[in-house]
mmCIF file of C-alpha atoms and ligand atoms in Angstrom:
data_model
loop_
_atom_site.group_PDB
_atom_site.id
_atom_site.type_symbol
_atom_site.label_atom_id
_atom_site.label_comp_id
_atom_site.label_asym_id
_atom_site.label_seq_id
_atom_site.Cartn_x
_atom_site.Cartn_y
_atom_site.Cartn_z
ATOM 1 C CA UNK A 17 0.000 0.000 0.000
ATOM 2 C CA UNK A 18 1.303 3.669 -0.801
ATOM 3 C CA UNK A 19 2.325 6.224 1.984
ATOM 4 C CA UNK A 20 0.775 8.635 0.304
ATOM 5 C CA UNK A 21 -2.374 8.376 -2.390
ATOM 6 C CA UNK A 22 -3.542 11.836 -3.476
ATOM 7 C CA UNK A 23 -6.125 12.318 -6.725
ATOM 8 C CA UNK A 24 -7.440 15.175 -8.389
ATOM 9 C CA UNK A 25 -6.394 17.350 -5.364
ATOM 10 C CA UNK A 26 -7.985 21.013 -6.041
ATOM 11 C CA UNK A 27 -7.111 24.353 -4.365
ATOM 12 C CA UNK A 28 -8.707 27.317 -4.729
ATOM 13 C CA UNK A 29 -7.406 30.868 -2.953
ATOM 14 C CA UNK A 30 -10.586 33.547 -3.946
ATOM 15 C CA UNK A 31 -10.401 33.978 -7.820
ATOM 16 C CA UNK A 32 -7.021 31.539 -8.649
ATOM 17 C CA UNK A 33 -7.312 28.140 -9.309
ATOM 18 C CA UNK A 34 -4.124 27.288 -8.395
ATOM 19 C CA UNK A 35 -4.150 23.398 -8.265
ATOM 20 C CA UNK A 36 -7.184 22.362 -10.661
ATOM 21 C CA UNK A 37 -5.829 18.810 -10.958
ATOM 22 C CA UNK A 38 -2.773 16.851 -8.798
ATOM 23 C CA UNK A 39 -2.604 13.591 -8.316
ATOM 24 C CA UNK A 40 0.295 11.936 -6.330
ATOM 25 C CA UNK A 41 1.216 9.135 -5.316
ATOM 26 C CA UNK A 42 4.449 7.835 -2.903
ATOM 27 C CA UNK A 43 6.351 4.698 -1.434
ATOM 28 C CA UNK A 44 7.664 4.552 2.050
ATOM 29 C CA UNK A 45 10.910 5.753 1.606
ATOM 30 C CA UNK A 46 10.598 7.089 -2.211
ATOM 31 C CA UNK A 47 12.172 9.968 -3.257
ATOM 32 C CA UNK A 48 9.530 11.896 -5.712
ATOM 33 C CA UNK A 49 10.244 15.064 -7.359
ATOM 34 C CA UNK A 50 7.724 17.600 -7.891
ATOM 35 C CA UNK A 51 8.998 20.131 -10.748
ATOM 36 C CA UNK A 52 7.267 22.895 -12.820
ATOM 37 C CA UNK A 53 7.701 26.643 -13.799
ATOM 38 C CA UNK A 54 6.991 29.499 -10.894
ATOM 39 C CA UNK A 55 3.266 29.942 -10.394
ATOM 40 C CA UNK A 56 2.126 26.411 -11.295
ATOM 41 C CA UNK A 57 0.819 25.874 -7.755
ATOM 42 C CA UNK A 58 4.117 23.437 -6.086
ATOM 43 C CA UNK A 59 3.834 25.125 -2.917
ATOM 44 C CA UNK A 60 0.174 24.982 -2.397
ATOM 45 C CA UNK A 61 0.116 21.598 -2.792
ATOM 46 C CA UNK A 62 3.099 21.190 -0.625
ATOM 47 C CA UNK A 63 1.158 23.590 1.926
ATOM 48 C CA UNK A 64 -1.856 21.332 1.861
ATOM 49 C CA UNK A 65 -0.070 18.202 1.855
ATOM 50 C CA UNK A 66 0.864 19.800 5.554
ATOM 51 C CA UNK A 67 -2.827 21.108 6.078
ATOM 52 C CA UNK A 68 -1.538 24.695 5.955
ATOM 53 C CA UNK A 69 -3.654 26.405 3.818
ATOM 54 C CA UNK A 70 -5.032 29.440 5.294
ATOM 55 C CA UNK A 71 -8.998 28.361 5.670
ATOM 56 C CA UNK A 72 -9.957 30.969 2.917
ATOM 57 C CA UNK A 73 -8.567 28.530 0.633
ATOM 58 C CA UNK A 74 -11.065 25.919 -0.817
ATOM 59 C CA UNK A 75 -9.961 22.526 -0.745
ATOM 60 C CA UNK A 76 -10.719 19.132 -2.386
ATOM 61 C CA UNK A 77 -9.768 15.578 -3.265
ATOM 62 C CA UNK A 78 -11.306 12.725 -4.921
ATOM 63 C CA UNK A 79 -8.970 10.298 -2.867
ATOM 64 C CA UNK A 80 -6.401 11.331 -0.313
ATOM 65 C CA UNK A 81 -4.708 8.416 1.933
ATOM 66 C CA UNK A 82 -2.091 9.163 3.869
ATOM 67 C CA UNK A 83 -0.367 6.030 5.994
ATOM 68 C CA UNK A 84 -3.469 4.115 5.517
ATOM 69 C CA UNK A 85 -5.920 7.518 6.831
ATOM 70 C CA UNK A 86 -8.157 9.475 5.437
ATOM 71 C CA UNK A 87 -6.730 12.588 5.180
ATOM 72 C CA UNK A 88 -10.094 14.375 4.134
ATOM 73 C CA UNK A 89 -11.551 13.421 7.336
ATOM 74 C CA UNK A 90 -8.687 15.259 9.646
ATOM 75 C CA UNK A 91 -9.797 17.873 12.047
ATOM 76 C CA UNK A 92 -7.453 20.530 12.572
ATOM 77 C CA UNK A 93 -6.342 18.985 16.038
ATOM 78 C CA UNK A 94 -6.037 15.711 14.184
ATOM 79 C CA UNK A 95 -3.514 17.775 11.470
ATOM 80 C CA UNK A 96 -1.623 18.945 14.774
ATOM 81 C CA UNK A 97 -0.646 15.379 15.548
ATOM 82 C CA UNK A 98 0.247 14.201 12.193
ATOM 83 C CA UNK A 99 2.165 17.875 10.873
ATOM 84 C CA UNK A 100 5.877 18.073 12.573
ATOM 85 C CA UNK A 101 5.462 13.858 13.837
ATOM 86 C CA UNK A 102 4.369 12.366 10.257
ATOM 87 C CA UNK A 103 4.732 14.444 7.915
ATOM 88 C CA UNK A 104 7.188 17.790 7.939
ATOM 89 C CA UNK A 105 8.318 20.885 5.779
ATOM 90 C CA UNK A 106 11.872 22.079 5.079
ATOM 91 C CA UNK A 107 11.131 25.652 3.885
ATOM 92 C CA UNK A 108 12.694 27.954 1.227
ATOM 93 C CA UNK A 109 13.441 30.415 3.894
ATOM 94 C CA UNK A 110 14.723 29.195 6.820
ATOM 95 C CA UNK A 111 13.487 32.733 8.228
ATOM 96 C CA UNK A 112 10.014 31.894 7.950
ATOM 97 C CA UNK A 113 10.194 28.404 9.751
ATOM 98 C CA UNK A 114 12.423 29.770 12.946
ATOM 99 C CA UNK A 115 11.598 31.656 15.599
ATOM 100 C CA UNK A 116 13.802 34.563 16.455
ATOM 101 C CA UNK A 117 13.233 34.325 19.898
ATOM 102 C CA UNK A 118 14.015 30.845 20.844
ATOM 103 C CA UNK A 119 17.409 29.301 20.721
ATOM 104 C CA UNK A 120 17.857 26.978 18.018
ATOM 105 C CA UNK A 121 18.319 24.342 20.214
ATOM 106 C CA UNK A 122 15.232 24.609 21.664
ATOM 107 C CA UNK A 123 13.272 24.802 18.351
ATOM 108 C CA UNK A 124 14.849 21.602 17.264
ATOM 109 C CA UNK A 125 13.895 19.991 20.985
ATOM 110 C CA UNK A 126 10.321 21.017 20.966
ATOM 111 C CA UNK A 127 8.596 18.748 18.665
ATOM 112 C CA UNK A 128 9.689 15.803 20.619
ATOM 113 C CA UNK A 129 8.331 17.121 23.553
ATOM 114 C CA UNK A 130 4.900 17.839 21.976
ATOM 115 C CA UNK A 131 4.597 14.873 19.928
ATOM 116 C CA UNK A 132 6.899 12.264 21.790
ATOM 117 C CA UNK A 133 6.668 13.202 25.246
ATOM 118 C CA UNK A 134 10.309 13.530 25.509
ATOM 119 C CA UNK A 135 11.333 15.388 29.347
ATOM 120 C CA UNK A 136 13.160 18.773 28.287
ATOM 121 C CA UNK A 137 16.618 17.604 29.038
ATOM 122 C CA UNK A 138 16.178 14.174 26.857
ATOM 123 C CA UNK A 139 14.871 16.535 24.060
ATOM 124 C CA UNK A 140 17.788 18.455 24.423
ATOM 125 C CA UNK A 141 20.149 16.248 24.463
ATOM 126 C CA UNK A 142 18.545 14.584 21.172
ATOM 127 C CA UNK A 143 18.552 17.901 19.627
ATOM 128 C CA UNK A 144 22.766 18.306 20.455
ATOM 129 C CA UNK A 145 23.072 14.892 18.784
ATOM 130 C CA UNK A 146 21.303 15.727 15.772
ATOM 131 C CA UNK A 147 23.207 19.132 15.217
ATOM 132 C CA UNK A 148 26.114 17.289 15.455
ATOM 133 C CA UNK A 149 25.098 14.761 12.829
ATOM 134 C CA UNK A 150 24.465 17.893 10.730
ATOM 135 C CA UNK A 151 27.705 18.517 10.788
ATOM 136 C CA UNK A 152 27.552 21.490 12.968
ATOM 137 C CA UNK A 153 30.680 21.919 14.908
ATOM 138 C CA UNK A 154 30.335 22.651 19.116
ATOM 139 C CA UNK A 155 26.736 21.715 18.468
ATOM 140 C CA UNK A 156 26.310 22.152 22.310
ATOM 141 C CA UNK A 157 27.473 25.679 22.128
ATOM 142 C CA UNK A 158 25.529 25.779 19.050
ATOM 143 C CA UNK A 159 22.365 24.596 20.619
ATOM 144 C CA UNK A 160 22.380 27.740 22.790
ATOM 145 C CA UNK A 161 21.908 30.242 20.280
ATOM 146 C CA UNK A 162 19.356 32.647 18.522
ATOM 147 C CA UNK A 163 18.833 32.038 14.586
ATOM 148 C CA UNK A 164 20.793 35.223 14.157
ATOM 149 C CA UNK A 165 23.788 33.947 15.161
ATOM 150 C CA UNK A 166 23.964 31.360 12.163
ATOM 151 C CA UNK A 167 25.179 31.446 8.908
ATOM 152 C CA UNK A 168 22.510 30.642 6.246
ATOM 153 C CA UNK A 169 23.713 27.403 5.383
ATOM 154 C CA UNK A 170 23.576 26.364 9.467
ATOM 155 C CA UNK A 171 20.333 28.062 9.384
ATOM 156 C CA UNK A 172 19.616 25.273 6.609
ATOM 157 C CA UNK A 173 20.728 22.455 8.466
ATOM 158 C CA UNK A 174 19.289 23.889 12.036
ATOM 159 C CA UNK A 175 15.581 23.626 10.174
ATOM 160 C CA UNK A 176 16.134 20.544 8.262
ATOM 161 C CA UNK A 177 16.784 19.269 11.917
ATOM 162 C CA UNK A 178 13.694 20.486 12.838
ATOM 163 C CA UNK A 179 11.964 18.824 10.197
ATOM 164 C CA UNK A 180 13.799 15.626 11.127
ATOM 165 C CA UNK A 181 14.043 15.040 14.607
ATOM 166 C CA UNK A 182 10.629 13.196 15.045
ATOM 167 C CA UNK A 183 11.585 10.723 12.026
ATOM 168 C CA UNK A 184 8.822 12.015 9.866
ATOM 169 C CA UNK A 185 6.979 8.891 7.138
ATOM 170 C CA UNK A 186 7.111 12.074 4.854
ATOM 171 C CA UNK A 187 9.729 15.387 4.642
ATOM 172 C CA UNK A 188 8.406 18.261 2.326
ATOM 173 C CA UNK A 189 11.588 19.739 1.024
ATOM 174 C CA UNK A 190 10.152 22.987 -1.230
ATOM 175 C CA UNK A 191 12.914 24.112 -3.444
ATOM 176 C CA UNK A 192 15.418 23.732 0.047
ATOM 177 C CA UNK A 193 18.724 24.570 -1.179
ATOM 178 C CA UNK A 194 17.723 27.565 -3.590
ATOM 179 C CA UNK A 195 18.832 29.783 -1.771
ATOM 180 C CA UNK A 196 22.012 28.584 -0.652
ATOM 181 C CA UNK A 197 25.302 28.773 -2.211
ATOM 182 C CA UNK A 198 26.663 25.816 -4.540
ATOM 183 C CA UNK A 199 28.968 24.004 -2.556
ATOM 184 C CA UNK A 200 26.348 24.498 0.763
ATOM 185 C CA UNK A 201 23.794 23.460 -1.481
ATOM 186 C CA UNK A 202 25.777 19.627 -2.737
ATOM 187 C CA UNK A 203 26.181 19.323 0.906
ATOM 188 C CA UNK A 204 22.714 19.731 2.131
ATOM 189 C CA UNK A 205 21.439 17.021 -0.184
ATOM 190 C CA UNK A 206 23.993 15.222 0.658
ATOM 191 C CA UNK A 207 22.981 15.042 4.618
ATOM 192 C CA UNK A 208 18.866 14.686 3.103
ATOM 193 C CA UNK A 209 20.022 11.701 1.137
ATOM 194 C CA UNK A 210 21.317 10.397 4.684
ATOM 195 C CA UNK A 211 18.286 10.843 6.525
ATOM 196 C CA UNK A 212 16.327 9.561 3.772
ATOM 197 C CA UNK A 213 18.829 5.913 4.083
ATOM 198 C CA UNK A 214 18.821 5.990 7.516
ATOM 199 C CA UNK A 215 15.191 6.652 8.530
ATOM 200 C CA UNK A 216 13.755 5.565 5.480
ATOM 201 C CA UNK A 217 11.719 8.585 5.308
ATOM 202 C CA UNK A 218 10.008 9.077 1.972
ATOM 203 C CA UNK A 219 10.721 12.640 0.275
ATOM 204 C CA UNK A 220 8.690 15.012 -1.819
ATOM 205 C CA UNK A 221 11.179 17.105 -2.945
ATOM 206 C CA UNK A 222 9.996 20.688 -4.920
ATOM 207 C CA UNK A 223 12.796 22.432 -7.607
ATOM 208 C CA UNK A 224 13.060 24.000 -10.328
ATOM 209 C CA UNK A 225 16.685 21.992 -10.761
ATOM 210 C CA UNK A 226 16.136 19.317 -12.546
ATOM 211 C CA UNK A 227 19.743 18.547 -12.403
ATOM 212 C CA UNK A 228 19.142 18.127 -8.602
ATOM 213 C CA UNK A 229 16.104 16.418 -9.316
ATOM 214 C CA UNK A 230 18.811 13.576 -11.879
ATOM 215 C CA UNK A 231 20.611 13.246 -8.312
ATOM 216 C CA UNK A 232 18.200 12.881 -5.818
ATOM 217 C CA UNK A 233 15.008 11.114 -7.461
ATOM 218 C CA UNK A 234 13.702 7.766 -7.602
ATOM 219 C CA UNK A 235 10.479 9.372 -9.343
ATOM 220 C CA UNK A 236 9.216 12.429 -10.591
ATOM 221 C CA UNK A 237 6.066 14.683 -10.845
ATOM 222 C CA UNK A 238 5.521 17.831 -13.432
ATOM 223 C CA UNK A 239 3.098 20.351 -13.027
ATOM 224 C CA UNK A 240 1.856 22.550 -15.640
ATOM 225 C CA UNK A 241 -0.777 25.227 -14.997
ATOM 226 C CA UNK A 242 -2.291 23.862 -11.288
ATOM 227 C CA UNK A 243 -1.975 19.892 -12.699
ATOM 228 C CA UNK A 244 0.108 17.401 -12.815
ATOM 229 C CA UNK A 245 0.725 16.230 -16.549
ATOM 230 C CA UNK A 246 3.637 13.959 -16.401
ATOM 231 C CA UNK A 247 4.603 11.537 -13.832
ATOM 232 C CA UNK A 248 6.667 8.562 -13.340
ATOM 233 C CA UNK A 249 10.242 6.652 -12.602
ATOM 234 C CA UNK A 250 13.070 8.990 -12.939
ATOM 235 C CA UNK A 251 14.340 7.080 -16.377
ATOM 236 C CA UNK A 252 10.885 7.591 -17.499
ATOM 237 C CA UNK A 253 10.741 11.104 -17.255
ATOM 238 C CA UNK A 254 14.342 11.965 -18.161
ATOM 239 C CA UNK A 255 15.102 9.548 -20.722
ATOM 240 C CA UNK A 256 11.573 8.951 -22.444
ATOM 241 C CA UNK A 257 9.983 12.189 -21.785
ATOM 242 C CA UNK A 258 6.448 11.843 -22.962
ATOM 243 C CA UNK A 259 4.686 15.547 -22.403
ATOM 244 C CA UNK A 260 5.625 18.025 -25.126
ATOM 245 C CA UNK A 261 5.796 20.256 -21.912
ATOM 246 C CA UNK A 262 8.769 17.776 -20.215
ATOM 247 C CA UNK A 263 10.565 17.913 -23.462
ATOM 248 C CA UNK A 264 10.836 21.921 -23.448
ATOM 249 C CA UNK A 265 11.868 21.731 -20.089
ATOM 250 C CA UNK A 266 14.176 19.403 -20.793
ATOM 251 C CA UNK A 267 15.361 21.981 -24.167
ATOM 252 C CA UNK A 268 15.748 24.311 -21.336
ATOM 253 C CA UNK A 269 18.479 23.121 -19.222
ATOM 254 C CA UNK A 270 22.363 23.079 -20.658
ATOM 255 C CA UNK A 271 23.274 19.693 -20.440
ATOM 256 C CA UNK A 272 26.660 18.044 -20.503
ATOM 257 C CA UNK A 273 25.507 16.189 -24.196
ATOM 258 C CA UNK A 274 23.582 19.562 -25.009
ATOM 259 C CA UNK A 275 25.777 22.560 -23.449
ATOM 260 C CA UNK A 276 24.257 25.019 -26.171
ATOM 261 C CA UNK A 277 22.170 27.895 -24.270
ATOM 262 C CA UNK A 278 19.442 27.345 -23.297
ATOM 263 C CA UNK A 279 16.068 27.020 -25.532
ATOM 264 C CA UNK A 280 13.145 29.083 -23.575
ATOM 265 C CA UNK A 281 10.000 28.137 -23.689
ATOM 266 C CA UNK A 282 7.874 30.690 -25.445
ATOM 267 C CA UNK A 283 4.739 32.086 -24.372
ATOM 268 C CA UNK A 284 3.576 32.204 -20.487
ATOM 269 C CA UNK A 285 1.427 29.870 -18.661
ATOM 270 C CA UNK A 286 -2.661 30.725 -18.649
ATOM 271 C CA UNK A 287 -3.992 33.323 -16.135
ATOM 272 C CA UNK A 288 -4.905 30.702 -12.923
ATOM 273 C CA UNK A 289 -7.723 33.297 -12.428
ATOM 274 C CA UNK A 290 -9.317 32.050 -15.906
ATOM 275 C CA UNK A 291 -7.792 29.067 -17.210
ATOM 276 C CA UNK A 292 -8.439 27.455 -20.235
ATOM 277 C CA UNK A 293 -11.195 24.458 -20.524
ATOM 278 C CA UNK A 294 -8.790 22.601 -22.591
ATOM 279 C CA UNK A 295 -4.992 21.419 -22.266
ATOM 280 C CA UNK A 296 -3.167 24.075 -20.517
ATOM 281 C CA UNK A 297 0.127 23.846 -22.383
ATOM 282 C CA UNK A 298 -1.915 24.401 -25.698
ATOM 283 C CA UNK A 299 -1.068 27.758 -26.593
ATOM 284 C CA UNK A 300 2.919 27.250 -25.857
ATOM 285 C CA UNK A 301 2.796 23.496 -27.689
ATOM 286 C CA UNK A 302 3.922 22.980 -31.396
ATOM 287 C CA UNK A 303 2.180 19.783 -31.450
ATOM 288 C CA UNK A 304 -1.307 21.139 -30.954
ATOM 289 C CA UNK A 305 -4.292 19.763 -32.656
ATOM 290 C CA UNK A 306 -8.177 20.304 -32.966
ATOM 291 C CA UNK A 307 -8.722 17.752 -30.182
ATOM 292 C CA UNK A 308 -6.656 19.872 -27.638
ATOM 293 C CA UNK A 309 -9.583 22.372 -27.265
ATOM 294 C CA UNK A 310 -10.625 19.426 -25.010
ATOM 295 C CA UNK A 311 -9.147 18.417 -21.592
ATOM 296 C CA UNK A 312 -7.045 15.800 -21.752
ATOM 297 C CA UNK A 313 -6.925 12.510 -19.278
ATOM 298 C CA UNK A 314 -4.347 11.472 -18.188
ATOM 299 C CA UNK A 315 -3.371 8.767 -20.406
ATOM 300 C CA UNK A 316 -0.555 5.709 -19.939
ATOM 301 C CA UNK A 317 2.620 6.132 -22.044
ATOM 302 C CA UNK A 318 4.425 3.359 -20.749
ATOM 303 C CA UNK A 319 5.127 1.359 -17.697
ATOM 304 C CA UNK A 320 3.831 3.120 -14.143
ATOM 305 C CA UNK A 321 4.338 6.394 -16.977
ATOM 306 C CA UNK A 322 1.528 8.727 -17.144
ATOM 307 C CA UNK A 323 0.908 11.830 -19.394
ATOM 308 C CA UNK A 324 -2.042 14.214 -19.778
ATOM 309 C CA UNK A 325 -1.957 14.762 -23.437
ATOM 310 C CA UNK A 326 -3.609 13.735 -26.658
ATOM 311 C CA UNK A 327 -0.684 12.344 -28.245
ATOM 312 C CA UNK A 328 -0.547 9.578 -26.008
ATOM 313 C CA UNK A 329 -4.708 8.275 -26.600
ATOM 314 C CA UNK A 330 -4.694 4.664 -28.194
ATOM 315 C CA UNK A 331 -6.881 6.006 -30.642
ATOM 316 C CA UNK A 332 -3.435 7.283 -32.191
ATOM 317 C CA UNK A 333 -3.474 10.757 -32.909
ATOM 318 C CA UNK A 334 -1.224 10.232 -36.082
ATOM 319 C CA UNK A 335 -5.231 9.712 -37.577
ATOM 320 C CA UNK A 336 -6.692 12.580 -36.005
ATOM 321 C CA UNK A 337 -3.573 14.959 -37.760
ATOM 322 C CA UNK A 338 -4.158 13.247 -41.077
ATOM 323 C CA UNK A 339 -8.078 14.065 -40.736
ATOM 324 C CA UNK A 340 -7.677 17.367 -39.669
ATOM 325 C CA UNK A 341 -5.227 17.902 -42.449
ATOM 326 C CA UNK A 342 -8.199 16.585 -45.101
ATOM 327 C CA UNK A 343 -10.055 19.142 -43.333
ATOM 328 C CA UNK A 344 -7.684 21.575 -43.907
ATOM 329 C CA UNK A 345 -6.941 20.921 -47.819
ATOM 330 C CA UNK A 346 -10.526 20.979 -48.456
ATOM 331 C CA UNK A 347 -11.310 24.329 -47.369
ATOM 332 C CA UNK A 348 -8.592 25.656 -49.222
ATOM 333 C CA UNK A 349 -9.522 23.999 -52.713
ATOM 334 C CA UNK A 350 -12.930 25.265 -51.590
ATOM 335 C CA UNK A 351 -11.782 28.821 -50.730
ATOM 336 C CA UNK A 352 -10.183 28.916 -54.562
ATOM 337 C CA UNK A 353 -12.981 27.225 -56.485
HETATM 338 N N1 ATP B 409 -1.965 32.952 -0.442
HETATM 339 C C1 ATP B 409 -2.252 33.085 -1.746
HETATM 340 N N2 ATP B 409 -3.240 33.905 -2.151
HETATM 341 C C2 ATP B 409 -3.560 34.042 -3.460
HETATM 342 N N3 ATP B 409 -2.939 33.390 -4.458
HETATM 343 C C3 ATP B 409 -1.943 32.562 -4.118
HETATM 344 C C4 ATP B 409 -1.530 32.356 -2.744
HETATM 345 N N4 ATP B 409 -0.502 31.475 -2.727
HETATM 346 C C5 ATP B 409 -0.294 31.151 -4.033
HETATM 347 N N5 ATP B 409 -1.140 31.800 -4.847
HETATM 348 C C6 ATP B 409 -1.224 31.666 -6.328
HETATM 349 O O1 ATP B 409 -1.345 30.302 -6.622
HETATM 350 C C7 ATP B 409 -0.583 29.951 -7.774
HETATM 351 C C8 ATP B 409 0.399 28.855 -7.415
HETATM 352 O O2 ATP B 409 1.388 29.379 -6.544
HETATM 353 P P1 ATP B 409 2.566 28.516 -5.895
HETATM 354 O O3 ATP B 409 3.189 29.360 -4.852
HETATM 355 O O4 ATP B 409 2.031 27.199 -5.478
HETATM 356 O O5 ATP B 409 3.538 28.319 -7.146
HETATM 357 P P2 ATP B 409 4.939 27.556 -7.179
HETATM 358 O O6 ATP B 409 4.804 26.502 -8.235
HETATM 359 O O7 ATP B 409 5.334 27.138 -5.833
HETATM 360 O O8 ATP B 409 5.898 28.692 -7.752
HETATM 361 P P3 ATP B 409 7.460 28.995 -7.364
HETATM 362 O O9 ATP B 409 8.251 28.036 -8.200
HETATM 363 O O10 ATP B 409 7.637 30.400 -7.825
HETATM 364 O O11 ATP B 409 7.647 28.813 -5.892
HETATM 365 C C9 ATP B 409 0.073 31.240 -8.249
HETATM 366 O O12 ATP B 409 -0.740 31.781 -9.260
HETATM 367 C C10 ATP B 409 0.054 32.126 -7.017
HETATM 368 O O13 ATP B 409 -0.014 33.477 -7.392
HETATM 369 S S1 SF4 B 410 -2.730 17.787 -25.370
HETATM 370 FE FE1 SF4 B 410 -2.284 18.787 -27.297
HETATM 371 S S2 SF4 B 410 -1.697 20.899 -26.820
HETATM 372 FE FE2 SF4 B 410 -1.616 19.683 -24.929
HETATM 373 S S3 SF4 B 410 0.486 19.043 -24.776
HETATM 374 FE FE3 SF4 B 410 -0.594 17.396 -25.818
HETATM 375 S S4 SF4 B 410 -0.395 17.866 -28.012
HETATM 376 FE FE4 SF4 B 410 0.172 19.712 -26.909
HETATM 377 MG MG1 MG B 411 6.881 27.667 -4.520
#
């Protein structure tokens, strides 16, 4: 049985739609990246993966299991017990997660005390151990002081302890390492790819680097437009890329086999406020045909590989091309006659 069985999640925040369609799925222990261009709604699904979403927000699922619950049914003192024990967030920001006003080491400490009833001193000395694990040096020292007092790469490693320390079934990472400088950054996946072994903690892991993404994945998500339209083993969506979306990504990143610069994708993604009835990537995709005014399913393209696009129906779209192509020639001979 999964860990984690989301479908057709939907958010809505006032006017923006921004998830209309993500389904997920993950493995105890799996590694899953989630990738897509800014604005195609990663974070608000990460945020109500975590029940975050401010209440404003409308939320809702066909299906959403999480370690063999249903997460639909969770009251928000339910969410309490499972957010920080069985599921937790690394941030972006490290900022936004710590509190300037409590010593790091007693941020770390607290959510064994709430969820595992730790005494303060065993939570403390838990919290030393895992700093040092993190490779912070005098973590005892360490332990003792205010965020301020940490460089942003400690800062890093002080939340992804937080995030840690209760052995979470699932860790959130959104885009964690963004913001952190290159060598930091190898160094930070290196200590998540740790935990992960050790723990066996499965990992939904958010970037726009898909050369991160090559590294750390055993599976992979894209979103397009609020949905998810491409999904499946890492070699499935790297090597066999399926989506006409993927591939442009995919044109978009210097490779070592492709070093040219890069290929943009043209055009912008649909206004979330309004978007379009049919396939989202339409108006950006070279591919397009008659049939795309529709939405597309999504629709198998291999093995455990999933796409939401026409090209992939068995009714082979090859057909549909050549009939809209009769179509075509027949207006103009009738245009000239
Ligand atoms: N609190 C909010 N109120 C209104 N709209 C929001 C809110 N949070 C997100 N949105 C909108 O929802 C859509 C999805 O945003 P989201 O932050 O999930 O994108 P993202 O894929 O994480 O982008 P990025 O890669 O830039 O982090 C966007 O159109 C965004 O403007
Ligand atoms: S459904 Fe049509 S427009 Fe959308 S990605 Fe596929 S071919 Fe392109
Ligand atoms: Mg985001």
């Amino acid at each position: 049985m999964s860990l984690l069985n989301l479908e057709t999640l939907q958010v809505s925040i006032g006017p923006v739609q921004a998830v209309r369609d993500v389904s997920l799925s993950l493995q105890a222990g799996e590694c899953r990246a989630l990738v897509g261009e800014s604005g195609c709604g990663k974070s608000v699904t990460a945020m109500s993966l975590l029940g975050l979403m401010p209440a404003a927000a409308k939320i809702n699922a066909k299906h959403w299991q999480f370690a063999g619950r249903d997460i639909t049914q969770l009251t928000e003192r339910d969410w309490r017990q499972v957010r920080g024990n069985q599921i937790a967030m690394i941030f972006q920001n490290p900022m936004t997660a710590l509190d300037p006003t409590q010593t790091i080491g007693a941020q770390i400490a607290e959510p064994l005390r709430v969820h595992k009833g730790l005494s303060r001193r065993e939570a403390k000395m838990r919290a030393i151990a895992l700093l040092e694990r993190l490779a912070i040096a005098n973590p005892a020292q360490r332990a003792e002081q205010y965020p301020f007092e940490f460089s942003g790469g400690m800062l890093q490693r002080a939340m992804i302890a937080m995030a840690v320390v209760c052995e979470p079934e699932l860790l959130i990472a959104d885009e964690p390492t963004t913001a952190l400088d290159v060598t930091v950054q190898a160094e930070v996946l290196c200590l998540l790819q740790e935990m992960r072994e050790s723990s066996g903690t499965a990992m939904l892991f958010i970037t726009h680097d898909l050369g991160v993404v090559a590294e750390i994945a055993d599976s992979v998500s894209v979103m397009y437009a609020g949905q998810t339209v491409e999904s499946g083993s890492l070699h499935n969506v790297f090597k066999t890329e399926a989506h006409p979306y993927t591939q442009a990504l995919k044109r978009a990143v210097p490779s070592l086999e492709n070093p040219r610069p890069l290929e943009a994708i043209a055009g912008t993604p649909p206004d979330l406020r309004k978007p379009p009835s049919g396939c989202g990537f339409a108006a950006r995709c070279s591919q397009r045909m008659a049939i795309c005014e529709e939405m597309p399913p999504q629709m198998s393209c291999g093995e455990a590989h999933l796409a939401r696009c026409w090209l992939w129906h068995k009714d082979h779209p090859a057909r549909w091309r050549e009939q809209e192509n009769i179509a075509k020639t027949s207006i103009k001979v009738g245009g000239k006659s």
